[in-house]
mmCIF file of C-alpha atoms and ligand atoms in Angstrom:
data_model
loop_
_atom_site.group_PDB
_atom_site.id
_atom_site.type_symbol
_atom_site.label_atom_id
_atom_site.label_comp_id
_atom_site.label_asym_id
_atom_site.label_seq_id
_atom_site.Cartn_x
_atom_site.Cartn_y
_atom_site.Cartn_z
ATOM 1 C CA UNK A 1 -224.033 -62.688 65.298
ATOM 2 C CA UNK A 2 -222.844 -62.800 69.227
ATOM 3 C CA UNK A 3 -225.068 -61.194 71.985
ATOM 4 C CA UNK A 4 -224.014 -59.458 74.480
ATOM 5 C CA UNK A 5 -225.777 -58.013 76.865
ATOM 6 C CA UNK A 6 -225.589 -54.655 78.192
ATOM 7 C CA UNK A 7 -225.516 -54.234 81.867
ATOM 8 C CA UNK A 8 -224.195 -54.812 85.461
ATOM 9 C CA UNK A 9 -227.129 -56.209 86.970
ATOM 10 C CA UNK A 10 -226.082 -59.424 87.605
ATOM 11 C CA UNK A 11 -230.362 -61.251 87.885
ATOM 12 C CA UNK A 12 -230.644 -59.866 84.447
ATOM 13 C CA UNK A 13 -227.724 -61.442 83.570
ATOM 14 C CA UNK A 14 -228.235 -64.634 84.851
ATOM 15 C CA UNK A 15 -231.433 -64.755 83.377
ATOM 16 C CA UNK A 16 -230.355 -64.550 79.700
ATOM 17 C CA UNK A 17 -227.138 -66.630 79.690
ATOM 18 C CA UNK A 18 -229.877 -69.398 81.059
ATOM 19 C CA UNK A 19 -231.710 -68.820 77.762
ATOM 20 C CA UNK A 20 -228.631 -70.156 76.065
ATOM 21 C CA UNK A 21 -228.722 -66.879 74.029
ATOM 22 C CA UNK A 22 -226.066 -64.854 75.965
ATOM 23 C CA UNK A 23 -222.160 -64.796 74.389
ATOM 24 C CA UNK A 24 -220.799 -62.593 76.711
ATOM 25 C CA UNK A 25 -221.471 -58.925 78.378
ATOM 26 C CA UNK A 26 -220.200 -55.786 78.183
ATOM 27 C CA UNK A 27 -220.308 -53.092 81.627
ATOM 28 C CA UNK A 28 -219.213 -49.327 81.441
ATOM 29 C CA UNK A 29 -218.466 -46.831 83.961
ATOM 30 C CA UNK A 30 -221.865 -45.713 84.030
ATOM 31 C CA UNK A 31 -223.684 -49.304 84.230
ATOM 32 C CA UNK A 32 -221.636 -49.736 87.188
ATOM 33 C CA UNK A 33 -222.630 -46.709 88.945
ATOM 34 C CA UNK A 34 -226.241 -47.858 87.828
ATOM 35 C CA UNK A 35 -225.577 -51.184 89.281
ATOM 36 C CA UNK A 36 -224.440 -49.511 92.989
ATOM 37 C CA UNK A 37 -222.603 -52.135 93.390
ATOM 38 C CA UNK A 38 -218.111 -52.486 93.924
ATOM 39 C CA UNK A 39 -216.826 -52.583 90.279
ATOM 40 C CA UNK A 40 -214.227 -55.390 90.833
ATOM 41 C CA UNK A 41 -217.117 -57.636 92.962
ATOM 42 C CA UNK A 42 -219.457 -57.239 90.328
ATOM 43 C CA UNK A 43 -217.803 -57.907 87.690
ATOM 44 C CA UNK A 44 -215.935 -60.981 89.511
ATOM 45 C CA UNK A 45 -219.904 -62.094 89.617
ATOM 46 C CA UNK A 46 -220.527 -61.474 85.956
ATOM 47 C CA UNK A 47 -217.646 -63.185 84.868
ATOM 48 C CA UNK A 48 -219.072 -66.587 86.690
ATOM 49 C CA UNK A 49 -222.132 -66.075 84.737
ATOM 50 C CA UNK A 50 -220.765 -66.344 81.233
ATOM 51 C CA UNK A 51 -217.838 -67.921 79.645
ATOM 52 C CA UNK A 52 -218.092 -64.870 77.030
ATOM 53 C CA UNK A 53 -215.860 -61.922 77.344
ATOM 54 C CA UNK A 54 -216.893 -59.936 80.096
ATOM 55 C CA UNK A 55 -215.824 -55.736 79.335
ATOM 56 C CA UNK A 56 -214.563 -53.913 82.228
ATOM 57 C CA UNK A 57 -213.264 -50.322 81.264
ATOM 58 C CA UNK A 58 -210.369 -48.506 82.662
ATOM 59 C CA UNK A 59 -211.356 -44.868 83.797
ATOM 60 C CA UNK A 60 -207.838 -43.671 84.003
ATOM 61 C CA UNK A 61 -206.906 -41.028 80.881
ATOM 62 C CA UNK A 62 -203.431 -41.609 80.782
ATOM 63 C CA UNK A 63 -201.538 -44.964 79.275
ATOM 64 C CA UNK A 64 -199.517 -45.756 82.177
ATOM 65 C CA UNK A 65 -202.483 -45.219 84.591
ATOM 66 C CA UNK A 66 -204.456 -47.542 82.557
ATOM 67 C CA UNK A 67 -201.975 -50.030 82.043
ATOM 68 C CA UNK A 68 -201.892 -50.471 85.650
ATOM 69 C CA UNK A 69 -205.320 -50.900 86.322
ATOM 70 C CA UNK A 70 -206.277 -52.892 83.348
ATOM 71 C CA UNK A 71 -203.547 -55.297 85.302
ATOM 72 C CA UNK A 72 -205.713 -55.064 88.295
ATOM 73 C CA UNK A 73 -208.668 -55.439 85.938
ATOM 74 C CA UNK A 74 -207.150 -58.838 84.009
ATOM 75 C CA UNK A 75 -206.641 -60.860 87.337
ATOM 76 C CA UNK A 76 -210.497 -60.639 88.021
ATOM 77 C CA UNK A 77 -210.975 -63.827 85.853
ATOM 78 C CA UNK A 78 -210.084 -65.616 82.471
ATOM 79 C CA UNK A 79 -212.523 -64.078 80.562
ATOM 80 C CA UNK A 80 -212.476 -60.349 81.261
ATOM 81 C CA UNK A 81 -211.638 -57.735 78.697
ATOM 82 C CA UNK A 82 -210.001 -54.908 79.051
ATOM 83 C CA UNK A 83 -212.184 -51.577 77.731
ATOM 84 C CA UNK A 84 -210.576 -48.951 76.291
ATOM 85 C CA UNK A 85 -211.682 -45.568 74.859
ATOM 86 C CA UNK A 86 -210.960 -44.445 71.698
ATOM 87 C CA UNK A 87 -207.623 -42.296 72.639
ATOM 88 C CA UNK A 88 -204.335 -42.025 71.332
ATOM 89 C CA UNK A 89 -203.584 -43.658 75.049
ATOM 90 C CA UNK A 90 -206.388 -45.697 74.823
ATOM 91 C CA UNK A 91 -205.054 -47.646 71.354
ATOM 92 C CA UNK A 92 -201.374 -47.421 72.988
ATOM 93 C CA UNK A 93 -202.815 -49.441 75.545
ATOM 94 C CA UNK A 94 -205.051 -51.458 73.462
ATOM 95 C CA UNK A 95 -201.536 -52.223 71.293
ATOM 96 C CA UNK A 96 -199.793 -53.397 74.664
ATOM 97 C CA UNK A 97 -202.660 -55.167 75.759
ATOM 98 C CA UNK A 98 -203.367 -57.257 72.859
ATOM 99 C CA UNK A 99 -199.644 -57.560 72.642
ATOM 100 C CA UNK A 100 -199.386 -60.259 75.307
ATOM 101 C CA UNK A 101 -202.923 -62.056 74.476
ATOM 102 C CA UNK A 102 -205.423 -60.107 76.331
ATOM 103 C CA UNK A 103 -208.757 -59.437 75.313
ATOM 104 C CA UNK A 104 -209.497 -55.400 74.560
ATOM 105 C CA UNK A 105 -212.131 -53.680 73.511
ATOM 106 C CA UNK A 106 -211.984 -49.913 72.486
ATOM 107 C CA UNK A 107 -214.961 -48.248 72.766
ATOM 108 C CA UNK A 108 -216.836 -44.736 72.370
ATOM 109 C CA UNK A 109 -216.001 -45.323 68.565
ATOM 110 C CA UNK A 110 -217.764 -42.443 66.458
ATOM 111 C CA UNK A 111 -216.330 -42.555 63.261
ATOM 112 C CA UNK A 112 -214.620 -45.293 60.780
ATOM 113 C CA UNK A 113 -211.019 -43.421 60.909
ATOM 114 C CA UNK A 114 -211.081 -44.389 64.816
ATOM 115 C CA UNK A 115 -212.675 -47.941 63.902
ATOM 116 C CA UNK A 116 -209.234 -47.764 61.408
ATOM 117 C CA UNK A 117 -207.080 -47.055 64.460
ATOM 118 C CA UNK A 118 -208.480 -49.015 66.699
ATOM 119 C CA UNK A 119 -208.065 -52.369 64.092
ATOM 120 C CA UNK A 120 -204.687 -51.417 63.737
ATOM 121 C CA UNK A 121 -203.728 -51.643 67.337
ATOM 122 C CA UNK A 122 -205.122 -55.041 67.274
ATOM 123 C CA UNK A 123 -208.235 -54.347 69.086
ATOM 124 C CA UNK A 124 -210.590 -57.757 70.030
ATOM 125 C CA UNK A 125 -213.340 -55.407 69.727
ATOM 126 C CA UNK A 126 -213.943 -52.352 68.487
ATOM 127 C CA UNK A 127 -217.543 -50.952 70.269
ATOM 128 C CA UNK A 128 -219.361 -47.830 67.458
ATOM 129 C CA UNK A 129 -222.005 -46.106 69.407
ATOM 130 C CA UNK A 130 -224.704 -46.189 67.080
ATOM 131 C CA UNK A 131 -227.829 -44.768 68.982
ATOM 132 C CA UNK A 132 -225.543 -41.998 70.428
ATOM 133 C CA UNK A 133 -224.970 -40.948 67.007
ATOM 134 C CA UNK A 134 -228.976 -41.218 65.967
ATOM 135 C CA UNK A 135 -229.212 -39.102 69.265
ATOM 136 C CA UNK A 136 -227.294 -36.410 66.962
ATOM 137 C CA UNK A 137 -229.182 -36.953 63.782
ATOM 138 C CA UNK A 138 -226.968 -38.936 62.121
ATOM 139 C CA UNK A 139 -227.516 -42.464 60.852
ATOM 140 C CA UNK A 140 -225.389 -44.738 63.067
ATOM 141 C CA UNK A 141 -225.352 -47.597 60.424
ATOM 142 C CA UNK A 142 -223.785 -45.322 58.172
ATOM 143 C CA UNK A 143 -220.624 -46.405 60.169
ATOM 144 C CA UNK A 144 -221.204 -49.986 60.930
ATOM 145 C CA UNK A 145 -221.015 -50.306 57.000
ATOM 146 C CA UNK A 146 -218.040 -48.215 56.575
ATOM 147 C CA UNK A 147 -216.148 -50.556 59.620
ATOM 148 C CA UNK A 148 -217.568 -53.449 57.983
ATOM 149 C CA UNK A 149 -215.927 -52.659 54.429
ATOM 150 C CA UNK A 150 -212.920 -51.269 55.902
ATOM 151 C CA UNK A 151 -212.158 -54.536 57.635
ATOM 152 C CA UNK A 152 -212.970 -56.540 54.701
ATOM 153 C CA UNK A 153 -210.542 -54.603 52.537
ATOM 154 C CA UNK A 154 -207.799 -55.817 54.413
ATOM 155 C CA UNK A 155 -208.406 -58.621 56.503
ATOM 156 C CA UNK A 156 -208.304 -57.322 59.832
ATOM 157 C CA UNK A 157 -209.884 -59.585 62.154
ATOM 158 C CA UNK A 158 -211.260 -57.016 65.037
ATOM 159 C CA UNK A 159 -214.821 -57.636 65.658
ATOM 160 C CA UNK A 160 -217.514 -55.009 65.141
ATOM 161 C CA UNK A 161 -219.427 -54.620 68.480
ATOM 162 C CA UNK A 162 -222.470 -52.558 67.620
ATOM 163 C CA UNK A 163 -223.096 -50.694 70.859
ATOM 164 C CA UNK A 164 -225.290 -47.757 72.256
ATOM 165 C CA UNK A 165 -228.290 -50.077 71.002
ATOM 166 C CA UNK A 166 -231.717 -48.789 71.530
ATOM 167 C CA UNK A 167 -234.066 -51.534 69.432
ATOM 168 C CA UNK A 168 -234.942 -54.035 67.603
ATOM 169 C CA UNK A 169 -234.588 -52.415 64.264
ATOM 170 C CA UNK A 170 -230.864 -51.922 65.426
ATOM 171 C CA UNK A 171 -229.933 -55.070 65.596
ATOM 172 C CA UNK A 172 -231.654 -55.940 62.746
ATOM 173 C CA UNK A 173 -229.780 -53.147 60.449
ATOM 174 C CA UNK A 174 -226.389 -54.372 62.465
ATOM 175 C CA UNK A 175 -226.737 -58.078 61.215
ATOM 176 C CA UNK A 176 -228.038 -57.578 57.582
ATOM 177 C CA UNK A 177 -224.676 -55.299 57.374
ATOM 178 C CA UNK A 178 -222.518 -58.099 59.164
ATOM 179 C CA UNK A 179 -221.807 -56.842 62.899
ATOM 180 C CA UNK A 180 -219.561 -59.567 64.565
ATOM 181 C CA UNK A 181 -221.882 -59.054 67.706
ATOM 182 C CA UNK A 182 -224.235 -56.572 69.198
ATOM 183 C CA UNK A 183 -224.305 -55.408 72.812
ATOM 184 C CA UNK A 184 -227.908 -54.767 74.069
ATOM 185 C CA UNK A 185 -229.616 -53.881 77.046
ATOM 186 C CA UNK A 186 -231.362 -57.282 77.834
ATOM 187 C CA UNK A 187 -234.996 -55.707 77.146
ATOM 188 C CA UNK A 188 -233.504 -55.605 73.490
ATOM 189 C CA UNK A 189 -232.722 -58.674 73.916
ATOM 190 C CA UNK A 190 -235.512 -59.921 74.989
ATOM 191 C CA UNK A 191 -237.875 -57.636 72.223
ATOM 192 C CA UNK A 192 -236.610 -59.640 69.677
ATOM 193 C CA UNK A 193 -238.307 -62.665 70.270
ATOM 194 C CA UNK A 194 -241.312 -60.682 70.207
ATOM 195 C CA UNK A 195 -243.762 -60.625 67.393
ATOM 196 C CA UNK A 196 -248.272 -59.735 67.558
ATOM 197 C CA UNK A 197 -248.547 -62.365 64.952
ATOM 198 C CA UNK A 198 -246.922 -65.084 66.925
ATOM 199 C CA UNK A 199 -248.693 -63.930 70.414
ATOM 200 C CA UNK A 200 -251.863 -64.299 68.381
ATOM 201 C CA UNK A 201 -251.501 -67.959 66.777
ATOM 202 C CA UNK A 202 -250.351 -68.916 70.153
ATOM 203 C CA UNK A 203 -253.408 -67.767 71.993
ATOM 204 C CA UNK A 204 -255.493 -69.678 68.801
ATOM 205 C CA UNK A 205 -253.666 -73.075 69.361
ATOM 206 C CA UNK A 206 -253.920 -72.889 73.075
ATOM 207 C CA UNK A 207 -257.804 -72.289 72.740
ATOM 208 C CA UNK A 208 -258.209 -74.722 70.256
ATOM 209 C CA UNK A 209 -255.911 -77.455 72.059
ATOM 210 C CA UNK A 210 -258.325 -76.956 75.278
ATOM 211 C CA UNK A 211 -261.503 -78.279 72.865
ATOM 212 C CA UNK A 212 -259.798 -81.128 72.558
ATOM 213 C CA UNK A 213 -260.034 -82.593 76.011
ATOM 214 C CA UNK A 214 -256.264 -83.872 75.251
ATOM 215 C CA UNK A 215 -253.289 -83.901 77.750
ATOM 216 C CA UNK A 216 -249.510 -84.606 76.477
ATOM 217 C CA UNK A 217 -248.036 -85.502 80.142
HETATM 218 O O1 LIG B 301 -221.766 -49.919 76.655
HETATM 219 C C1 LIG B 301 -221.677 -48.895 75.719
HETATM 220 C C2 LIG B 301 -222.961 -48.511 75.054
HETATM 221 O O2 LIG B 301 -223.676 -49.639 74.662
HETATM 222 C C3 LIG B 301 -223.748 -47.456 75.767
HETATM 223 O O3 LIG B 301 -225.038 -47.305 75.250
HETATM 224 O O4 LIG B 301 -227.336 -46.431 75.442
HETATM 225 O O5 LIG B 301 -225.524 -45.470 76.906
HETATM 226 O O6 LIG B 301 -225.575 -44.983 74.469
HETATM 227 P P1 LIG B 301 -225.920 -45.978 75.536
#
């Protein structure tokens, strides 16, 4: 499973791809505006910080308004990819796209008829919100399996990028099921190294080490 982290702020970012961990990030409109910083500056910056796909999303509505700026978009560097959302425009421009070689991920993906459409348009990545939909009462896994068989059943190679991730337990659910990647905000990320047990033994072998008098170094 690739990680990906969640976010435009660029010391968090730099922090996990120096863990080795990090495959790539994904922004939105609204981590940018989090971020405060210029969209095209920022993600310029992200992009030197992985060689993973980097997500910037159009904002425009319209095909021909996003086909122009996911041009502007594309020249930022190598490894951007174009996000789109889960529109009628949004997959003509994800078709397009993917047409020439670019990188595209559709996102705001609610249900597995869109994660259908979205394969057949010959999406990179297709992004389901899971916690959005737990936010509703409804089990957001449900859908990862239902992409997961869908794909399976006929070979499409669009990766499932479980998004709208909240916890560990997520990305736990996400891999037993066979997500190509999950996108996390990097305190997710970070969580999952995390375990009482381990903090414990730890603080034993340090304590015990210390009796010993030894040194390695
Ligand atoms: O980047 C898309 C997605 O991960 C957003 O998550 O927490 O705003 O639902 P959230």
């Amino acid at each position: 499973m690739k990680f990906f982290a969640d976010t435009a702020d660029t010391a968090e970012i730099r922090e996990l791809a120096e863990t080795g961990l990090l495959d790539g990030v994904t922004t939105n409109p609204s981590l940018i505006a989090k971020s405060g910083r210029d969209f095209k500056e920022v993600t310029k910056e992200i992009c030197g910080l992985t060689d993973g796909p980097v997500s910037a999303e159009v904002v425009a509505l319209d095909h021909e308004t996003m086909m122009r700026e996911a041009e502007v978009l594309r020249k930022i560097a190598d490894n951007v990819c174009i996000k789109v959302p889960l529109t009628i425009d949004g997959l003509k421009t994800c078709s397009k796209l993917t047409d020439d070689g670019t990188m595209v991920n559709v996102t705001l993906c609610f249900s597995a008829n869109q994660a259908l459409l979205a394969a057949k348009a010959g999406a990179t990545f297709v992004s389901p919100f899971i916690g959005r939909h737990d936010d509703n009462g409804i089990d957001g896994m449900h859908l990862i399996e239902d992409m997961r068989l869908i794909y399976d059943n006929y070979g499409f190679e669009t990766q499932i990028l479980a998004a709208s991730i909240r916890h560990a337990t997520h990305v736990l659910q996400a891999a037993k099921i066979g997500a190509d990647v999950a996108t996390m905000p990097p305190k997710v990320i970070k969580a999952l190294a995390d375990h009482v047990l381990t903090q414990k033994g730890l603080e034993g072998f340090t304590a015990d080490w210390a009796k010993t008098g030894q040194s390695i170094l």
